[in-house]
Amino acid sequence: MRHLIRALWGEPSAPDPPRPGWRDWALVGVLVPVAVLEGVLRPDVPWRALSLVIGVGLIPTLLWRRSKPLLVVVIAFGTMLFSQVWALVAGGEPPGLNTMAYMLLLPYTLIRWGSKRQAMLGLPVILVPAVISVPLTSTTPGDAIAGFAILFTAMALGEALRYRAYARTRQLEQVRLVEREQLARDLHDTVAHHVSAIVIRAQAGLAVSATDPAAAGEALRVIETEASRTLAEMRSMVRVLRRAEERADLTPLPLVTDLGDLPRIGAGPAVDVDITGDVDGLAPALSTTVYRLAQESVTNARRHARHASRIAVSVAADERFVHLRVSDDGDIVHPRAGSSPGYGLTGMAERAGLFGGSLSAGPNLGRGWTVTAVLPRNGSAS
């Protein structure tokens, strides 16, 4: 219980309370003449002059009810308590107008925009005058119950809208987090793939530059091509993120059927691609995911597989699942104990998980490294 009270006491005010707008000024502009007319024309107004001063004088507090909720509540309900003390001393009903029903906005605003500390401090300030008014105004039990029901309903509505705004903020934060993760995967699977090819070609060109200038020149041409592709993809992604007026290039996303292009992209060990089963009927999102998983696996093998001469990519689709297997014949490199997987493997596992699939990666019994993924055909990104 102590922890709950401490948590409530430390909860901050709702962020970004709205400043007084035209609706607030319009409300004040309507309430002032209404209160004046009631104070002048209504025959049974107690302490007419004082009621008119209190009823009209408290209306401007509505303009600061969001920015200073506790202060406004103390001013308004403290004035009401003062008027009740006046009635007890002088006799008769406390001064007030029916128009002062606008004060129900103040408890609502205190709960909606104030901190929990302000709400806990302001609640007694609200309830004391409300309780005292029952015997002073000769209110019937039914009217008293109805009055308190309206008061607590206003505060409950403030809490409900506050929670709704909080839940929506959390939902937007979650959406932004998912978008950032997706952007990180896309950057790694597209731009990083071309950059890896550039690095491999640059290393190959440096190795043969002294003995074979023609090979070094060919490496530079490949680097130029890969760099141009990287720049084009970066510009396309930035254009989409900036929501520029010009539309991004509507380049089709790669599919499983495009895996045949992998042997011609980048340098390193030869890549053999084998596709069996009905892959043309795969959902586009699933087909692109299989391509990205294979692309990243091939890139990792080209960068990290030592003395590898061949990379085998196998895709087999049946009625229920799509099986992907990428293996190389390089030297076995066991992961260090306690080391965390790289961003590539993390992103691949996330992609597979979005479709309800699984992914595993590890060294083979003899030579090389193998990545396997199993994705259900009816899976959908969640």
GROMACS .gro file of N, CA and C in nm, residues 184-289:
model
  318
  184ALA      N    1   1.585  -0.032  -3.907
  184ALA     CA    2   1.718  -0.088  -3.882
  184ALA      C    3   1.740  -0.215  -3.963
  185ARG      N    4   1.638  -0.301  -3.971
  185ARG     CA    5   1.650  -0.424  -4.050
  185ARG      C    6   1.667  -0.392  -4.198
  186ASP      N    7   1.585  -0.297  -4.247
  186ASP     CA    8   1.592  -0.263  -4.389
  186ASP      C    9   1.729  -0.203  -4.424
  187LEU      N   10   1.778  -0.115  -4.338
  187LEU     CA   11   1.910  -0.057  -4.363
  187LEU      C   12   2.018  -0.165  -4.366
  188HIS      N   13   2.009  -0.256  -4.271
  188HIS     CA   14   2.111  -0.361  -4.264
  188HIS      C   15   2.102  -0.454  -4.384
  189ASP      N   16   1.979  -0.487  -4.427
  189ASP     CA   17   1.962  -0.586  -4.533
  189ASP      C   18   1.982  -0.528  -4.672
  190THR      N   19   1.974  -0.398  -4.687
  190THR     CA   20   1.991  -0.339  -4.820
  190THR      C   21   2.124  -0.265  -4.830
  191VAL      N   22   2.138  -0.156  -4.756
  191VAL     CA   23   2.259  -0.076  -4.766
  191VAL      C   24   2.381  -0.155  -4.719
  192ALA      N   25   2.369  -0.223  -4.605
  192ALA     CA   26   2.483  -0.298  -4.553
  192ALA      C   27   2.527  -0.408  -4.649
  193HIS      N   28   2.432  -0.464  -4.724
  193HIS     CA   29   2.466  -0.568  -4.821
  193HIS      C   30   2.559  -0.512  -4.929
  194HIS      N   31   2.523  -0.395  -4.984
  194HIS     CA   32   2.607  -0.334  -5.086
  194HIS      C   33   2.740  -0.287  -5.029
  195VAL      N   34   2.739  -0.234  -4.907
  195VAL     CA   35   2.864  -0.190  -4.845
  195VAL      C   36   2.958  -0.309  -4.823
  196SER      N   37   2.902  -0.423  -4.784
  196SER     CA   38   2.985  -0.543  -4.768
  196SER      C   39   3.050  -0.582  -4.900
  197ALA      N   40   2.973  -0.574  -5.009
  197ALA     CA   41   3.031  -0.605  -5.140
  197ALA      C   42   3.142  -0.508  -5.176
  198ILE      N   43   3.125  -0.381  -5.141
  198ILE     CA   44   3.229  -0.280  -5.167
  198ILE      C   45   3.356  -0.313  -5.089
  199VAL      N   46   3.339  -0.348  -4.962
  199VAL     CA   47   3.455  -0.381  -4.878
  199VAL      C   48   3.529  -0.502  -4.933
  200ILE      N   49   3.454  -0.606  -4.974
  200ILE     CA   50   3.518  -0.727  -5.025
  200ILE      C   51   3.594  -0.697  -5.153
  201ARG      N   52   3.533  -0.621  -5.244
  201ARG     CA   53   3.598  -0.585  -5.368
  201ARG      C   54   3.721  -0.498  -5.344
  202ALA      N   55   3.710  -0.404  -5.250
  202ALA     CA   56   3.825  -0.319  -5.219
  202ALA      C   57   3.942  -0.402  -5.165
  203GLN      N   58   3.911  -0.499  -5.079
  203GLN     CA   59   4.017  -0.584  -5.027
  203GLN      C   60   4.081  -0.667  -5.137
  204ALA      N   61   3.997  -0.718  -5.230
  204ALA     CA   62   4.051  -0.796  -5.341
  204ALA      C   63   4.136  -0.708  -5.433
  205GLY      N   64   4.089  -0.584  -5.458
  205GLY     CA   65   4.166  -0.495  -5.544
  205GLY      C   66   4.300  -0.459  -5.484
  206LEU      N   67   4.303  -0.434  -5.352
  206LEU     CA   68   4.429  -0.403  -5.287
  206LEU      C   69   4.526  -0.521  -5.293
  207ALA      N   70   4.470  -0.641  -5.285
  207ALA     CA   71   4.557  -0.760  -5.284
  207ALA      C   72   4.627  -0.781  -5.417
  208VAL      N   73   4.561  -0.744  -5.529
  208VAL     CA   74   4.618  -0.772  -5.662
  208VAL      C   75   4.666  -0.646  -5.732
  209SER      N   76   4.656  -0.530  -5.665
  209SER     CA   77   4.689  -0.406  -5.734
  209SER      C   78   4.834  -0.401  -5.781
  210ALA      N   79   4.923  -0.461  -5.705
  210ALA     CA   80   5.064  -0.455  -5.741
  210ALA      C   81   5.100  -0.549  -5.855
  211THR      N   82   5.033  -0.662  -5.864
  211THR     CA   83   5.067  -0.764  -5.965
  211THR      C   84   4.972  -0.767  -6.083
  212ASP      N   85   4.848  -0.723  -6.065
  212ASP     CA   86   4.750  -0.731  -6.174
  212ASP      C   87   4.668  -0.603  -6.176
  213PRO      N   88   4.717  -0.497  -6.240
  213PRO     CA   89   4.642  -0.371  -6.243
  213PRO      C   90   4.506  -0.383  -6.309
  214ALA      N   91   4.495  -0.475  -6.406
  214ALA     CA   92   4.365  -0.491  -6.473
  214ALA      C   93   4.259  -0.542  -6.376
  215ALA      N   94   4.296  -0.635  -6.288
  215ALA     CA   95   4.202  -0.686  -6.189
  215ALA      C   96   4.165  -0.578  -6.089
  216ALA      N   97   4.264  -0.495  -6.054
  216ALA     CA   98   4.234  -0.385  -5.963
  216ALA      C   99   4.136  -0.287  -6.027
  217GLY      N  100   4.154  -0.260  -6.157
  217GLY     CA  101   4.059  -0.173  -6.226
  217GLY      C  102   3.921  -0.232  -6.230
  218GLU      N  103   3.910  -0.363  -6.251
  218GLU     CA  104   3.779  -0.428  -6.249
  218GLU      C  105   3.715  -0.417  -6.112
  219ALA      N  106   3.796  -0.430  -6.007
  219ALA     CA  107   3.743  -0.415  -5.871
  219ALA      C  108   3.689  -0.274  -5.849
  220LEU      N  109   3.759  -0.174  -5.901
  220LEU     CA  110   3.712  -0.036  -5.887
  220LEU      C  111   3.581  -0.014  -5.960
  221ARG      N  112   3.565  -0.078  -6.077
  221ARG     CA  113   3.438  -0.063  -6.150
  221ARG      C  114   3.323  -0.127  -6.072
  222VAL      N  115   3.348  -0.242  -6.011
  222VAL     CA  116   3.243  -0.304  -5.930
  222VAL      C  117   3.210  -0.218  -5.809
  223ILE      N  118   3.314  -0.161  -5.748
  223ILE     CA  119   3.292  -0.073  -5.633
  223ILE      C  120   3.207   0.046  -5.673
  224GLU      N  121   3.236   0.104  -5.789
  224GLU     CA  122   3.156   0.217  -5.836
  224GLU      C  123   3.010   0.178  -5.856
  225THR      N  124   2.987   0.060  -5.913
  225THR     CA  125   2.849   0.014  -5.935
  225THR      C  126   2.776  -0.007  -5.802
  226GLU      N  127   2.842  -0.076  -5.709
  226GLU     CA  128   2.779  -0.101  -5.580
  226GLU      C  129   2.756   0.029  -5.503
  227ALA      N  130   2.851   0.123  -5.511
  227ALA     CA  131   2.834   0.251  -5.443
  227ALA      C  132   2.717   0.329  -5.502
  228SER      N  133   2.700   0.323  -5.634
  228SER     CA  134   2.586   0.392  -5.698
  228SER      C  135   2.455   0.331  -5.652
  229ARG      N  136   2.449   0.198  -5.643
  229ARG     CA  137   2.327   0.133  -5.595
  229ARG      C  138   2.298   0.172  -5.450
  230THR      N  139   2.404   0.174  -5.369
  230THR     CA  140   2.386   0.212  -5.227
  230THR      C  141   2.333   0.353  -5.215
  231LEU      N  142   2.391   0.445  -5.292
  231LEU     CA  143   2.347   0.583  -5.286
  231LEU      C  144   2.203   0.597  -5.333
  232ALA      N  145   2.166   0.524  -5.438
  232ALA     CA  146   2.028   0.530  -5.488
  232ALA      C  147   1.930   0.478  -5.385
  233GLU      N  148   1.964   0.367  -5.318
  233GLU     CA  149   1.873   0.312  -5.218
  233GLU      C  150   1.864   0.403  -5.096
  234MET      N  151   1.977   0.463  -5.057
  234MET     CA  152   1.973   0.556  -4.945
  234MET      C  153   1.885   0.677  -4.978
  235ARG      N  154   1.899   0.731  -5.097
  235ARG     CA  155   1.816   0.844  -5.136
  235ARG      C  156   1.669   0.806  -5.139
  236SER      N  157   1.638   0.687  -5.187
  236SER     CA  158   1.499   0.643  -5.190
  236SER      C  159   1.442   0.631  -5.050
  237MET      N  160   1.519   0.573  -4.958
  237MET     CA  161   1.470   0.558  -4.821
  237MET      C  162   1.454   0.693  -4.752
  238VAL      N  163   1.552   0.784  -4.774
  238VAL     CA  164   1.543   0.917  -4.712
  238VAL      C  165   1.424   0.993  -4.769
  239ARG      N  166   1.398   0.978  -4.898
  239ARG     CA  167   1.285   1.046  -4.960
  239ARG      C  168   1.154   1.000  -4.898
  240VAL      N  169   1.142   0.873  -4.873
  240VAL     CA  170   1.020   0.821  -4.811
  240VAL      C  171   1.007   0.871  -4.668
  241LEU      N  172   1.118   0.869  -4.593
  241LEU     CA  173   1.113   0.912  -4.453
  241LEU      C  174   1.083   1.060  -4.439
  242ARG      N  175   1.131   1.141  -4.532
  242ARG     CA  176   1.107   1.285  -4.526
  242ARG      C  177   0.973   1.324  -4.583
  243ARG      N  178   0.900   1.229  -4.643
  243ARG     CA  179   0.770   1.256  -4.703
  243ARG      C  180   0.779   1.370  -4.804
  244ALA      N  181   0.880   1.362  -4.886
  244ALA     CA  182   0.898   1.466  -4.986
  244ALA      C  183   0.785   1.462  -5.087
  245GLU      N  184   0.765   1.574  -5.157
  245GLU     CA  185   0.657   1.580  -5.255
  245GLU      C  186   0.681   1.482  -5.369
  246GLU      N  187   0.809   1.471  -5.411
  246GLU     CA  188   0.837   1.377  -5.518
  246GLU      C  189   0.824   1.236  -5.464
  247ARG      N  190   0.772   1.149  -5.545
  247ARG     CA  191   0.748   1.012  -5.503
  247ARG      C  192   0.875   0.930  -5.514
  248ALA      N  193   0.891   0.839  -5.421
  248ALA     CA  194   1.007   0.751  -5.426
  248ALA      C  195   0.993   0.654  -5.542
  249ASP      N  196   1.109   0.605  -5.587
  249ASP     CA  197   1.105   0.510  -5.697
  249ASP      C  198   1.027   0.386  -5.653
  250LEU      N  199   0.931   0.350  -5.735
  250LEU     CA  200   0.847   0.235  -5.702
  250LEU      C  201   0.912   0.107  -5.754
  251THR      N  202   1.034   0.079  -5.708
  251THR     CA  203   1.104  -0.041  -5.749
  251THR      C  204   1.043  -0.161  -5.681
  252PRO      N  205   1.010  -0.267  -5.757
  252PRO     CA  206   0.948  -0.384  -5.695
  252PRO      C  207   1.042  -0.446  -5.592
  253LEU      N  208   0.985  -0.495  -5.484
  253LEU     CA  209   1.064  -0.562  -5.382
  253LEU      C  210   1.114  -0.696  -5.436
  254PRO      N  211   1.235  -0.737  -5.397
  254PRO     CA  212   1.287  -0.865  -5.445
  254PRO      C  213   1.207  -0.982  -5.388
  255LEU      N  214   1.193  -1.086  -5.469
  255LEU     CA  215   1.117  -1.205  -5.430
  255LEU      C  216   1.208  -1.327  -5.436
  256VAL      N  217   1.152  -1.442  -5.399
  256VAL     CA  218   1.230  -1.566  -5.402
  256VAL      C  219   1.282  -1.593  -5.542
  257THR      N  220   1.203  -1.563  -5.642
  257THR     CA  221   1.246  -1.588  -5.779
  257THR      C  222   1.366  -1.503  -5.821
  258ASP      N  223   1.398  -1.400  -5.744
  258ASP     CA  224   1.514  -1.316  -5.775
  258ASP      C  225   1.643  -1.368  -5.712
  259LEU      N  226   1.635  -1.480  -5.640
  259LEU     CA  227   1.756  -1.533  -5.578
  259LEU      C  228   1.860  -1.574  -5.681
  260GLY      N  229   1.818  -1.598  -5.804
  260GLY     CA  230   1.914  -1.633  -5.908
  260GLY      C  231   2.012  -1.523  -5.938
  261ASP      N  232   1.983  -1.399  -5.893
  261ASP     CA  233   2.076  -1.287  -5.916
  261ASP      C  234   2.188  -1.282  -5.812
  262LEU      N  235   2.175  -1.355  -5.702
  262LEU     CA  236   2.276  -1.348  -5.597
  262LEU      C  237   2.415  -1.387  -5.645
  263PRO      N  238   2.432  -1.490  -5.731
  263PRO     CA  239   2.568  -1.523  -5.775
  263PRO      C  240   2.637  -1.410  -5.849
  264ARG      N  241   2.561  -1.319  -5.909
  264ARG     CA  242   2.620  -1.211  -5.988
  264ARG      C  243   2.642  -1.084  -5.906
  265ILE      N  244   2.600  -1.085  -5.779
  265ILE     CA  245   2.613  -0.967  -5.694
  265ILE      C  246   2.726  -0.989  -5.596
  266GLY      N  247   2.823  -0.897  -5.596
  266GLY     CA  248   2.933  -0.906  -5.502
  266GLY      C  249   3.040  -1.004  -5.546
  267ALA      N  250   3.141  -1.017  -5.463
  267ALA     CA  251   3.254  -1.106  -5.491
  267ALA      C  252   3.264  -1.208  -5.381
  268GLY      N  253   3.352  -1.307  -5.401
  268GLY     CA  254   3.370  -1.409  -5.300
  268GLY      C  255   3.340  -1.546  -5.355
  269PRO      N  256   3.307  -1.640  -5.266
  269PRO     CA  257   3.281  -1.777  -5.310
  269PRO      C  258   3.162  -1.784  -5.406
  270ALA      N  259   3.164  -1.887  -5.490
  270ALA     CA  260   3.053  -1.908  -5.583
  270ALA      C  261   2.925  -1.940  -5.507
  271VAL      N  262   2.814  -1.897  -5.562
  271VAL     CA  263   2.684  -1.918  -5.499
  271VAL      C  264   2.598  -2.005  -5.589
  272ASP      N  265   2.551  -2.116  -5.536
  272ASP     CA  266   2.460  -2.205  -5.609
  272ASP      C  267   2.321  -2.192  -5.547
  273VAL      N  268   2.222  -2.167  -5.630
  273VAL     CA  269   2.085  -2.147  -5.585
  273VAL      C  270   1.999  -2.260  -5.637
  274ASP      N  271   1.924  -2.323  -5.548
  274ASP     CA  272   1.833  -2.431  -5.585
  274ASP      C  273   1.695  -2.402  -5.526
  275ILE      N  274   1.596  -2.387  -5.611
  275ILE     CA  275   1.459  -2.355  -5.568
  275ILE      C  276   1.368  -2.466  -5.614
  276THR      N  277   1.294  -2.525  -5.522
  276THR     CA  278   1.199  -2.631  -5.553
  276THR      C  279   1.064  -2.599  -5.490
  277GLY      N  280   0.960  -2.649  -5.550
  277GLY     CA  281   0.826  -2.627  -5.497
  277GLY      C  282   0.762  -2.504  -5.558
  278ASP      N  283   0.639  -2.477  -5.515
  278ASP     CA  284   0.560  -2.364  -5.567
  278ASP      C  285   0.596  -2.239  -5.490
  279VAL      N  286   0.692  -2.162  -5.541
  279VAL     CA  287   0.728  -2.036  -5.477
  279VAL      C  288   0.658  -1.917  -5.542
  280ASP      N  289   0.600  -1.939  -5.660
  280ASP     CA  290   0.527  -1.829  -5.725
  280ASP      C  291   0.400  -1.793  -5.651
  281GLY      N  292   0.346  -1.888  -5.576
  281GLY     CA  293   0.222  -1.862  -5.503
  281GLY      C  294   0.241  -1.804  -5.364
  282LEU      N  295   0.365  -1.773  -5.326
  282LEU     CA  296   0.389  -1.717  -5.194
  282LEU      C  297   0.339  -1.573  -5.187
  283ALA      N  298   0.294  -1.535  -5.068
  283ALA     CA  299   0.255  -1.396  -5.048
  283ALA      C  300   0.377  -1.307  -5.070
  284PRO      N  301   0.359  -1.189  -5.130
  284PRO     CA  302   0.475  -1.103  -5.159
  284PRO      C  303   0.561  -1.073  -5.037
  285ALA      N  304   0.497  -1.043  -4.924
  285ALA     CA  305   0.574  -1.011  -4.804
  285ALA      C  306   0.658  -1.130  -4.759
  286LEU      N  307   0.600  -1.251  -4.764
  286LEU     CA  308   0.673  -1.371  -4.725
  286LEU      C  309   0.786  -1.399  -4.823
  287SER      N  310   0.759  -1.383  -4.952
  287SER     CA  311   0.861  -1.407  -5.053
  287SER      C  312   0.979  -1.310  -5.037
  288THR      N  313   0.950  -1.183  -5.007
  288THR     CA  314   1.057  -1.086  -4.984
  288THR      C  315   1.137  -1.122  -4.860
  289THR      N  316   1.070  -1.170  -4.756
  289THR     CA  317   1.140  -1.209  -4.634
  289THR      C  318   1.236  -1.324  -4.660
   0.00000   0.00000   0.00000
